[in-house]
Coordinates of C-alpha atoms in Angstrom, one line a residue:
Chain X
X382 CA -4.4 -30.6 53.4
X383 CA -0.3 -31.0 52.5
X384 CA 2.7 -30.3 53.5
X385 CA 5.4 -30.1 50.9
X386 CA 8.7 -31.0 52.9
X387 CA 12.5 -29.7 51.4
X388 CA 15.1 -31.5 52.9
X389 CA 18.7 -29.9 52.5
X390 CA 21.8 -31.0 53.4
X391 CA 25.7 -29.3 53.4
X392 CA 27.3 -29.9 49.7
X393 CA 29.7 -32.2 50.2
X394 CA 28.5 -34.2 53.5
X395 CA 26.7 -37.2 51.4
X396 CA 30.6 -37.4 49.5
X397 CA 32.1 -36.8 52.7
X398 CA 30.7 -40.3 54.2
X399 CA 32.4 -43.6 54.4
X400 CA 29.8 -46.0 52.7
X401 CA 28.7 -48.0 55.6
X402 CA 27.5 -44.0 56.9
X403 CA 25.5 -43.6 53.8
X404 CA 24.5 -47.1 53.2
X405 CA 23.3 -46.1 56.9
X406 CA 21.7 -43.4 56.1
X407 CA 20.7 -44.4 52.4
X408 CA 18.3 -47.0 54.3
X409 CA 17.1 -45.0 57.1
X410 CA 15.5 -42.4 54.7
X411 CA 13.8 -44.7 52.6
X412 CA 13.0 -47.1 55.4
X413 CA 11.4 -43.9 56.7
X414 CA 9.0 -43.3 52.8
X415 CA 8.4 -47.1 52.8
X416 CA 6.7 -45.8 56.5
X417 CA 5.0 -42.7 55.3
X418 CA 4.2 -44.7 52.5
X419 CA 2.1 -47.3 54.2
X420 CA 0.2 -44.8 56.0
X421 CA -0.9 -43.1 53.0
X422 CA 1.6 -39.9 53.9
X423 CA 3.1 -40.0 51.5
X424 CA 1.3 -38.0 48.5
X425 CA 4.4 -37.3 46.0
X426 CA 8.7 -36.8 46.0
X427 CA 11.4 -36.8 44.1
X428 CA 15.1 -36.8 45.2
X429 CA 16.9 -33.2 43.2
X430 CA 19.8 -33.7 41.0
X431 CA 22.9 -31.4 42.4
X432 CA 22.3 -27.5 42.0
X433 CA 25.0 -27.7 38.5
X434 CA 21.5 -29.2 37.3
X435 CA 19.5 -26.4 38.3
X436 CA 18.1 -23.7 34.9
X437 CA 16.2 -20.8 36.7
X438 CA 13.4 -19.0 34.8
X439 CA 12.6 -15.3 35.3
X440 CA 10.3 -12.1 34.6
X441 CA 11.9 -9.0 33.0
X442 CA 10.6 -6.4 30.6
X443 CA 7.0 -8.1 30.4
X444 CA 9.6 -11.7 28.5
X445 CA 10.8 -15.0 30.3
X446 CA 14.3 -15.1 30.4
X447 CA 16.1 -17.9 31.2
X448 CA 19.9 -18.6 33.3
X449 CA 22.0 -21.7 34.4
X450 CA 22.7 -23.2 37.6
X451 CA 20.0 -22.7 40.7
X452 CA 18.4 -19.3 42.0
X453 CA 20.8 -18.5 45.2
X454 CA 19.3 -14.7 46.4
X455 CA 19.4 -14.6 49.6
X456 CA 16.0 -12.5 49.1
X457 CA 13.6 -15.2 48.1
X458 CA 13.4 -18.4 50.1
X459 CA 12.6 -22.0 48.0
X460 CA 8.8 -21.0 48.7
X461 CA 6.7 -25.3 47.1
X462 CA 7.7 -27.7 45.0
X463 CA 5.4 -28.9 42.0
X464 CA 6.4 -32.5 40.9
X465 CA 5.8 -32.2 37.1
X466 CA 5.6 -34.7 34.8
X467 CA 7.1 -33.8 31.2
X468 CA 9.0 -35.2 28.4
X469 CA 12.4 -33.4 28.6
X470 CA 13.6 -29.8 30.1
X471 CA 12.1 -27.8 27.4
X472 CA 8.7 -29.1 28.0
X473 CA 8.8 -28.4 31.7
X474 CA 10.7 -24.8 31.2
X475 CA 7.3 -24.3 28.4
X476 CA 5.4 -25.2 31.4
X477 CA 6.7 -23.3 33.9
X478 CA 6.3 -20.9 31.9
X479 CA 2.8 -20.2 32.0
X480 CA 2.8 -20.2 35.3
X481 CA 1.1 -17.5 37.1
X482 CA 3.0 -17.5 39.7
X483 CA 6.7 -16.6 37.9
X484 CA 5.5 -13.1 37.7
X485 CA 5.9 -13.0 41.0
X486 CA 8.9 -15.1 41.8
X487 CA 11.7 -17.4 39.5
X488 CA 11.2 -20.6 39.9
X489 CA 14.0 -23.5 39.6
X490 CA 13.8 -26.6 37.5
X491 CA 16.1 -29.6 38.3
X492 CA 15.1 -33.0 36.7
X493 CA 14.7 -35.4 39.3
X494 CA 17.5 -38.3 40.2
X495 CA 16.3 -41.6 39.4
X496 CA 17.2 -43.9 43.1
X497 CA 15.1 -46.9 42.0
X498 CA 19.0 -49.2 42.0
X499 CA 19.5 -47.5 44.9
X500 CA 16.5 -48.2 46.6
X501 CA 17.5 -51.7 45.3
X502 CA 20.0 -52.2 46.7
X503 CA 19.0 -50.9 50.4
X504 CA 16.5 -53.4 50.4
X505 CA 18.7 -56.0 49.8
X506 CA 21.3 -55.1 52.3
X507 CA 18.1 -54.3 55.0
X508 CA 16.9 -58.1 54.1
X509 CA 20.2 -59.5 54.6
X510 CA 20.8 -58.0 58.1
X511 CA 17.4 -58.5 59.1
X512 CA 18.3 -62.7 58.4
X513 CA 21.6 -62.3 59.6
Chain I
X273 CA 3.0 -37.7 30.7
X274 CA 6.0 -39.9 30.7
X275 CA 7.1 -42.0 27.5
X276 CA 10.2 -43.2 28.9
X277 CA 8.9 -45.5 32.0
X278 CA 8.0 -48.5 30.8
X279 CA 4.6 -49.5 32.1
X280 CA 4.0 -52.7 34.6
X281 CA 0.4 -53.4 34.5
X282 CA 0.1 -54.3 30.1
X283 CA 0.4 -57.9 29.2
X284 CA 1.3 -57.1 26.0
X285 CA 4.8 -58.1 25.0
X286 CA 4.7 -54.3 23.8
X287 CA 3.7 -52.6 26.5
X288 CA 1.7 -49.4 25.3
X289 CA 3.5 -46.8 26.5
X290 CA 6.6 -47.9 24.0
X291 CA 4.9 -47.9 21.3
X292 CA 3.7 -44.4 21.4
X293 CA 7.1 -43.3 22.0
X294 CA 8.2 -44.9 18.9
X295 CA 5.0 -43.8 17.0
X296 CA 6.3 -40.3 18.4
X297 CA 10.2 -40.6 17.3
X298 CA 8.4 -41.2 13.9
X299 CA 5.5 -39.0 13.6
X300 CA 5.9 -35.9 16.6
X301 CA 8.0 -34.2 13.5
X302 CA 5.1 -34.4 11.0
X303 CA 2.0 -33.9 13.5
X304 CA 4.0 -30.2 15.0
X305 CA 4.9 -29.5 11.8
X306 CA 1.1 -29.5 11.1
X307 CA -0.2 -27.8 14.6
X308 CA 2.5 -25.1 14.0
X309 CA 0.9 -24.0 10.7
X310 CA -2.8 -24.6 11.8
X311 CA -1.5 -22.4 15.9
X312 CA 0.4 -20.2 14.7
X313 CA 3.2 -20.8 17.3
X314 CA 5.5 -23.9 17.7
X315 CA 5.1 -23.8 21.4
X316 CA 1.7 -23.9 21.7
X317 CA 1.7 -26.3 18.5
X318 CA 4.0 -29.1 21.3
X319 CA 1.9 -28.3 24.2
X320 CA -1.3 -29.6 22.3
X321 CA 0.9 -32.4 20.8
X322 CA 2.5 -33.8 24.2
X323 CA -1.3 -33.6 26.2
X324 CA -2.6 -35.4 22.8
X325 CA 0.2 -38.3 22.6
X326 CA -0.8 -38.0 26.6
X327 CA -4.3 -38.4 26.2
X328 CA -3.5 -41.4 23.2
X329 CA -2.4 -43.7 25.8
X330 CA -5.2 -43.2 27.6
X331 CA -7.3 -43.8 25.0
X332 CA -5.2 -46.5 23.2
X333 CA -4.9 -48.3 26.4
X334 CA -8.0 -51.0 25.6
X335 CA -8.6 -50.4 21.9
X336 CA -4.7 -50.7 21.0
X337 CA -3.3 -47.9 18.4
X338 CA -5.3 -47.2 15.9
X339 CA -4.9 -47.5 12.0
X340 CA -4.2 -44.1 11.5
X341 CA -2.7 -42.7 14.6
X342 CA -2.0 -39.4 12.6
X343 CA -4.9 -37.4 12.3
X344 CA -6.2 -38.5 15.6
X345 CA -3.5 -36.8 17.3
X346 CA -3.8 -33.4 15.4
X347 CA -7.0 -33.4 15.9
X348 CA -6.7 -34.0 19.1
X349 CA -4.2 -31.8 19.9
X350 CA -6.4 -28.8 18.1
X351 CA -9.2 -29.6 20.4
X352 CA -6.5 -29.5 23.3
X353 CA -4.9 -26.4 22.2
X354 CA -9.0 -24.5 22.0
X355 CA -9.4 -25.6 25.8
X356 CA -6.7 -24.6 26.5
X357 CA -7.0 -20.8 24.3
X358 CA -10.7 -20.5 26.4
X359 CA -8.9 -21.3 29.7
X360 CA -6.2 -18.4 29.9
X361 CA -9.6 -16.4 27.2
X362 CA -11.1 -16.1 30.5
X363 CA -7.4 -14.1 32.2
X364 CA -6.8 -12.7 29.1
X365 CA -9.9 -10.5 26.4
X366 CA -7.1 -11.1 23.8
X367 CA -7.1 -14.4 24.0
X368 CA -10.5 -15.2 22.4
X369 CA -10.6 -14.3 19.2
X370 CA -7.8 -16.6 18.1
X371 CA -9.6 -19.5 20.0
X372 CA -13.3 -18.8 17.8
X373 CA -11.2 -18.5 14.9
X374 CA -9.5 -22.4 15.4
X375 CA -13.2 -23.1 15.7
X376 CA -14.6 -22.6 12.8
X377 CA -11.6 -24.1 11.1
X378 CA -11.9 -27.4 13.5
X379 CA -13.8 -29.2 10.4
X380 CA -11.2 -29.3 7.3
X381 CA -8.5 -32.4 8.2
X382 CA -5.3 -31.6 6.8
X383 CA -4.6 -33.6 3.4
X384 CA -1.4 -35.4 3.4
X385 CA 0.2 -33.6 0.7
X386 CA -0.2 -30.2 3.3
X387 CA 1.3 -32.0 5.8
X388 CA 4.7 -33.2 3.7
X389 CA 5.1 -29.7 2.5
X390 CA 4.1 -28.7 6.9
X391 CA 7.4 -30.7 7.7
X392 CA 9.3 -29.0 4.9
X393 CA 8.7 -25.2 6.3
X394 CA 9.6 -26.6 9.8
X395 CA 13.2 -28.4 8.5
X396 CA 13.5 -24.4 7.2
X397 CA 11.8 -22.7 10.4
X398 CA 14.5 -24.4 12.4
X399 CA 17.7 -23.7 10.0
X400 CA 17.0 -20.1 9.3
X401 CA 19.7 -18.0 9.4
X402 CA 18.7 -15.7 11.8
X403 CA 19.5 -18.3 14.4
X404 CA 22.6 -19.7 15.3
X405 CA 24.1 -21.9 14.4
X406 CA 24.1 -23.8 17.5
X407 CA 20.7 -23.4 17.9
X408 CA 19.6 -23.9 14.5
X409 CA 21.3 -27.7 15.1
X410 CA 19.1 -28.1 18.6
X411 CA 16.0 -26.9 17.4
X412 CA 15.8 -29.0 14.2
X413 CA 17.2 -32.5 16.8
X414 CA 14.0 -31.6 19.2
X415 CA 11.4 -30.1 16.6
X416 CA 12.4 -32.6 13.3
X417 CA 13.9 -35.2 14.9
X418 CA 11.3 -35.7 18.2
X419 CA 15.0 -36.2 20.8
X420 CA 14.8 -35.1 24.1
X421 CA 16.7 -31.9 25.9
X422 CA 18.5 -33.9 27.2
X423 CA 19.2 -36.9 24.9
X424 CA 20.5 -33.8 22.5
X425 CA 23.1 -32.7 25.4
X426 CA 24.2 -35.9 26.1
X427 CA 24.8 -36.5 22.7
X428 CA 27.0 -33.2 21.7
X429 CA 28.8 -33.3 25.6
X430 CA 27.5 -30.1 26.8
X431 CA 25.1 -29.9 30.4
X432 CA 21.0 -30.0 29.8
X433 CA 20.4 -26.2 30.6
X434 CA 22.6 -24.9 28.5
X435 CA 21.4 -26.8 25.8
X436 CA 17.9 -26.3 26.8
X437 CA 18.4 -22.6 26.4
X438 CA 19.7 -23.1 22.8
X439 CA 16.5 -24.1 22.4
X440 CA 14.7 -21.4 24.5
X441 CA 16.5 -18.5 22.5
X442 CA 16.3 -19.9 18.9
X443 CA 12.6 -20.3 19.8
X444 CA 12.1 -16.6 20.7
X445 CA 14.1 -15.4 18.0
X446 CA 11.6 -17.3 15.9
X447 CA 8.6 -15.6 17.9
X448 CA 10.6 -11.7 18.3
X449 CA 11.6 -12.2 14.7
X450 CA 8.0 -13.0 13.6
X451 CA 9.7 -16.0 10.9
X452 CA 7.0 -16.6 8.8
X453 CA 6.0 -20.7 8.0
X454 CA 7.4 -21.2 5.1
X455 CA 9.2 -23.2 2.3
X456 CA 11.7 -20.3 0.8
X457 CA 10.1 -19.3 -2.3
X458 CA 12.2 -20.5 -5.6
X459 CA 15.0 -18.0 -5.8
X460 CA 16.2 -18.1 -2.2
X461 CA 15.9 -21.8 -2.3
X462 CA 19.6 -22.2 -2.6
X463 CA 20.5 -19.9 0.3
X464 CA 18.3 -21.3 2.0
X465 CA 18.4 -25.3 1.5
X466 CA 21.9 -24.7 1.9
X467 CA 21.3 -23.5 5.7
X468 CA 19.5 -26.7 5.9
X469 CA 22.3 -28.7 4.9
X470 CA 25.3 -27.4 7.0
X471 CA 23.2 -27.9 10.1
X472 CA 23.0 -31.6 9.0
X473 CA 26.3 -32.1 8.0
X474 CA 27.2 -30.2 11.7
X475 CA 25.4 -33.0 12.8
X476 CA 27.0 -35.6 10.6
X477 CA 30.3 -33.9 11.3
X478 CA 30.2 -34.1 15.4
X479 CA 28.8 -38.1 14.9
X480 CA 32.4 -38.3 12.3
X481 CA 34.9 -37.3 14.9
X482 CA 33.4 -38.0 18.4
X483 CA 34.9 -41.1 20.0
X484 CA 32.1 -42.6 21.8
X485 CA 28.6 -40.4 21.3
X486 CA 29.5 -40.8 17.2
X487 CA 27.4 -43.3 15.8
X488 CA 24.2 -41.7 17.3
X489 CA 24.7 -38.6 15.6
X490 CA 25.5 -39.8 12.1
X491 CA 22.6 -42.2 11.9
X492 CA 20.2 -39.2 12.9
X493 CA 21.6 -37.1 10.4
X494 CA 22.0 -39.5 7.6
X495 CA 17.6 -39.8 8.8
X496 CA 17.3 -36.2 8.7
X497 CA 19.1 -36.2 5.3
X498 CA 17.1 -39.1 4.1
X499 CA 13.8 -37.3 5.0
X500 CA 15.1 -33.7 3.3
X501 CA 15.6 -36.1 0.2
X502 CA 12.2 -37.4 0.2
X503 CA 10.8 -34.1 0.8
X504 CA 12.8 -32.1 -2.0
X505 CA 15.3 -33.7 -4.3
X506 CA 17.3 -30.9 -4.8
X507 CA 20.7 -32.1 -6.3
X508 CA 22.8 -31.3 -3.3
X509 CA 20.4 -32.5 -0.7
X510 CA 21.4 -35.8 -3.0
X511 CA 24.9 -35.2 -2.5
X512 CA 24.9 -34.7 0.7
X513 CA 23.0 -37.4 1.6
X514 CA 25.6 -39.8 -1.1
X515 CA 28.5 -38.1 0.9
X516 CA 27.3 -39.0 4.4
X517 CA 26.4 -42.6 3.6
X518 CA 29.9 -43.0 1.6
X519 CA 31.5 -41.2 4.1
X520 CA 29.9 -44.0 7.5
X521 CA 30.7 -46.8 4.8
X522 CA 33.6 -46.7 6.5
X523 CA 32.7 -46.1 10.3
X524 CA 33.8 -50.0 11.0
X525 CA 37.3 -49.7 9.2
X526 CA 38.3 -46.4 10.2
X527 CA 39.5 -47.0 13.8
X528 CA 40.7 -50.3 15.8
X529 CA 38.6 -51.5 19.0
X530 CA 40.6 -49.9 20.9
X531 CA 40.0 -46.4 19.2
X532 CA 43.0 -46.3 17.3
X533 CA 42.7 -44.3 14.7
X534 CA 43.4 -45.8 11.0
X535 CA 44.3 -43.8 8.4
X536 CA 42.3 -44.6 4.4
X537 CA 45.5 -46.7 3.1
X538 CA 46.0 -48.8 6.1
X539 CA 41.9 -50.0 6.4
X540 CA 41.1 -53.2 5.6
X541 CA 38.6 -52.4 2.8
X542 CA 36.2 -55.7 3.3
X543 CA 35.5 -53.7 6.2
X544 CA 33.7 -51.0 4.2
X545 CA 29.6 -51.3 3.9
X546 CA 28.4 -52.3 0.3
X547 CA 25.4 -51.4 0.5
X548 CA 26.0 -48.4 2.3
X549 CA 28.7 -47.4 -1.0
X550 CA 25.8 -48.8 -3.4
X551 CA 23.4 -46.7 -2.1
X552 CA 25.6 -43.1 -1.8
X553 CA 27.0 -44.2 -5.5
X554 CA 23.8 -43.8 -6.6
X555 CA 22.8 -40.7 -5.4
X556 CA 25.6 -38.9 -6.2
X557 CA 25.5 -40.1 -9.6
X558 CA 21.8 -38.6 -10.2
X559 CA 23.3 -35.2 -8.9
X560 CA 26.4 -35.0 -11.6
X561 CA 23.8 -36.1 -13.8
X562 CA 21.5 -33.2 -12.2
X563 CA 24.2 -30.7 -14.2
X564 CA 22.9 -28.6 -10.8
X565 CA 25.4 -29.7 -8.4
X566 CA 27.2 -28.4 -5.5
X567 CA 30.1 -28.8 -3.2
X568 CA 28.8 -31.7 -1.3
X569 CA 28.1 -33.6 -4.6
X570 CA 32.0 -33.6 -5.6
X571 CA 33.0 -34.0 -2.1
X572 CA 30.8 -37.3 -2.7
X573 CA 32.2 -38.2 -6.1
X574 CA 35.4 -37.7 -4.7
X575 CA 34.0 -40.6 -1.6
X576 CA 32.8 -42.8 -4.1
X577 CA 36.4 -42.6 -6.4
X578 CA 38.0 -43.6 -3.1
X579 CA 35.3 -46.2 -2.7
X580 CA 35.6 -47.7 -6.0
X581 CA 38.8 -48.5 -5.3
X582 CA 40.3 -52.0 -4.3
X583 CA 43.5 -50.2 -3.0
X584 CA 45.2 -46.9 -2.3
X585 CA 47.1 -47.4 -5.1
X586 CA 44.9 -48.2 -8.0
X587 CA 43.0 -45.7 -7.0
X588 CA 42.4 -42.8 -10.0
X589 CA 44.6 -40.5 -8.0
X590 CA 43.9 -38.0 -11.4
X591 CA 40.2 -38.0 -11.4
X592 CA 39.9 -37.1 -7.6
X593 CA 43.0 -34.0 -8.6
X594 CA 40.2 -33.2 -11.4
X595 CA 37.1 -33.0 -8.9
X596 CA 39.3 -31.0 -6.4
X597 CA 39.9 -28.8 -8.8
X598 CA 35.8 -28.5 -9.6
X599 CA 35.7 -27.8 -5.7
X600 CA 38.5 -24.7 -5.3
X601 CA 36.2 -23.4 -8.6
X602 CA 32.6 -23.2 -6.2
X603 CA 33.9 -23.4 -2.8
X604 CA 37.5 -22.4 -2.8
X605 CA 39.1 -22.8 0.4
X606 CA 42.8 -23.5 1.9
X607 CA 41.7 -26.5 3.4
X608 CA 40.2 -27.3 -0.1
X609 CA 43.5 -27.0 -1.2
X610 CA 45.6 -28.5 1.5
X611 CA 43.7 -32.2 0.2
X612 CA 44.5 -31.5 -3.8
X613 CA 48.3 -30.9 -2.5
X614 CA 48.0 -34.6 -0.9
X615 CA 46.7 -35.9 -4.0
X616 CA 48.8 -34.3 -6.6
X617 CA 51.2 -36.3 -3.3
X618 CA 49.7 -39.6 -4.4
X619 CA 49.4 -38.5 -8.1
X620 CA 52.4 -37.5 -9.2
X621 CA 54.9 -38.2 -6.2
X622 CA 55.7 -36.5 -2.6
X623 CA 58.2 -33.2 -3.8
X624 CA 55.2 -32.4 -5.9
X625 CA 52.7 -32.1 -3.0
X626 CA 55.1 -30.9 -0.5
X627 CA 56.1 -27.6 -3.2
X628 CA 52.2 -26.8 -2.5
X629 CA 52.0 -26.7 0.8
X630 CA 55.3 -25.8 1.8
X631 CA 53.7 -22.8 -0.4
X632 CA 50.6 -22.7 1.0
X633 CA 52.5 -22.4 4.5
X634 CA 54.4 -19.8 3.3
X635 CA 51.4 -17.3 2.5
X636 CA 50.7 -18.2 6.7
X637 CA 47.8 -20.7 5.4
X638 CA 46.7 -23.3 7.8
X639 CA 49.5 -23.1 10.0
X640 CA 47.3 -23.7 13.3
X641 CA 45.6 -26.3 11.5
X642 CA 47.5 -29.9 12.3
X643 CA 46.1 -32.1 9.8
X644 CA 48.7 -29.8 7.2
X645 CA 51.5 -30.4 9.4
X646 CA 50.7 -33.9 9.3
X647 CA 50.5 -34.0 5.7
X648 CA 53.5 -32.3 5.3
X649 CA 55.3 -35.2 8.2
X650 CA 53.9 -37.6 5.9
X651 CA 55.3 -36.5 2.8
X652 CA 58.7 -35.7 3.9
X653 CA 59.1 -39.1 5.9
X654 CA 58.4 -40.2 2.4
X655 CA 60.7 -38.3 1.2
X656 CA 63.2 -39.7 3.7
X657 CA 63.0 -35.9 4.9
X658 CA 63.6 -37.2 8.6
X659 CA 64.2 -34.5 10.5
X660 CA 61.9 -32.1 8.4
X661 CA 59.6 -34.8 9.1
X662 CA 60.3 -34.6 12.9
X663 CA 59.8 -31.4 13.3
X664 CA 56.5 -31.2 11.4
X665 CA 55.1 -34.1 13.9
X666 CA 55.8 -32.2 16.6
X667 CA 54.1 -29.1 15.2
X668 CA 50.9 -31.2 14.8
X669 CA 51.0 -33.1 17.7
X670 CA 51.3 -29.8 19.4
X671 CA 48.2 -28.2 17.6
X672 CA 45.6 -31.6 17.9
X673 CA 42.4 -31.5 20.3
X674 CA 40.8 -35.5 19.5
X675 CA 42.7 -38.5 21.4
X676 CA 42.6 -40.7 19.1
X677 CA 44.2 -38.3 15.9
X678 CA 46.8 -37.3 18.9
X679 CA 47.6 -41.0 19.9
X680 CA 48.1 -41.7 15.8
X681 CA 50.4 -38.8 15.5
X682 CA 52.9 -39.8 18.8
X683 CA 52.9 -43.2 17.3
X684 CA 54.3 -41.8 13.5
X685 CA 56.3 -40.0 15.4
X686 CA 57.9 -43.1 17.4
X687 CA 58.5 -45.0 14.3
X688 CA 60.4 -42.1 13.0
X689 CA 63.5 -43.5 14.7

């Protein structure tokens, strides 16, 4: 059995932090991710780029239609995350266009953010503080 | 499937995923083109091709890339498409016939010649006049050149979502209007080829004017021009490729290391790329010799006259004016007239050019075009009419949008004092 976990943060909250606060938060998050991984709990997960990078697909008059931005209507709630491996955004659109679930509710496609550099920096900081 | 992440497991100097990405860039256009014909649908063909490349990543891990990867990928993609149709047919009865039809066709391998024709069909389809120009450009770069949505969005400075929607819409038009997958018949060819060349030149010009992402797009346009020339060696294809090469030959000379604009008469001509000039002139001469040339060839010929001149003063301005006369006959436009006026000023003197520009401005032509005012300013400056020059430079400055051009005009205005 799998559980999909959705993380939310208030817009601007991350930007409003001081650099030290930001580092402390990231270090704590990545450390816990490492802990989950070590215990085989972490099956799949990705960080999302900001809502401005989103594109929404919907079903209209028997056809696929698109609009840019996130799908932020109040009626529907986010129901799941599918981590899709695709060549580019249009390939991802094409794959999701064929998903039967699209006929019952919209999908938001968001490119994953590459956090490798941030993780590496965080590891260095943590290593340094444990040595010191 | 991911082709962009380097594989950590491979011990070979070039990881397989990287080699497959290189293969994708050089072959995907041809493979897709043939699959569209075989499967009758761009989306279906594209999905099958992606699956074939993903399968290749597994299948070639031990054996390496086969000697002829293209037929392998095409045939694998066809099987993948049939599998997909069988899967969907379980839920949708109308799909069965198509799958069966494809299965009966599966054994004849497409011939090399057919694949070339398919590639041309794909180009004409992506540049079909029913599509919006921005859709034509996006679709051509993605389907024919193998660029990703993200790469094209970056080059054109639009968001990924905007660019993705252009592609979705363009594909929907192709499907809804059932645009036939074919190279246009001889009587249609000039007009349809015109649309293709316009897309190529649009991509090139985007690269010509943009400060940062420029050279990438210009290179892609030249690559596309070469492909088209290989598939369809029509005079105007030669003319456009020649024109692009001649303009590109001056890239290193036309801006300073600080990104400031350097006009033709100030350029260090030793920086011009001689190989590109030689190739550009060769193509232009072949196009002219055909006697079936058009506007691109004439523009290339003008660029060639500049390329052959050791200095501005020794340029054959008389010939340039004659070429502009020809251009005005085929493609009359105020911008061409403006360029002709500048050439006349170089040939006969500034006052002759100024008279023509003033006449155009009086007719209300090009009044919002910054280059008309900066050309006028320059001629006034050379005639010593400083206050008129200042007014025209100021008007040009108010209309200009590109930053390097703005800096250039501001500099000219300062130098007047």
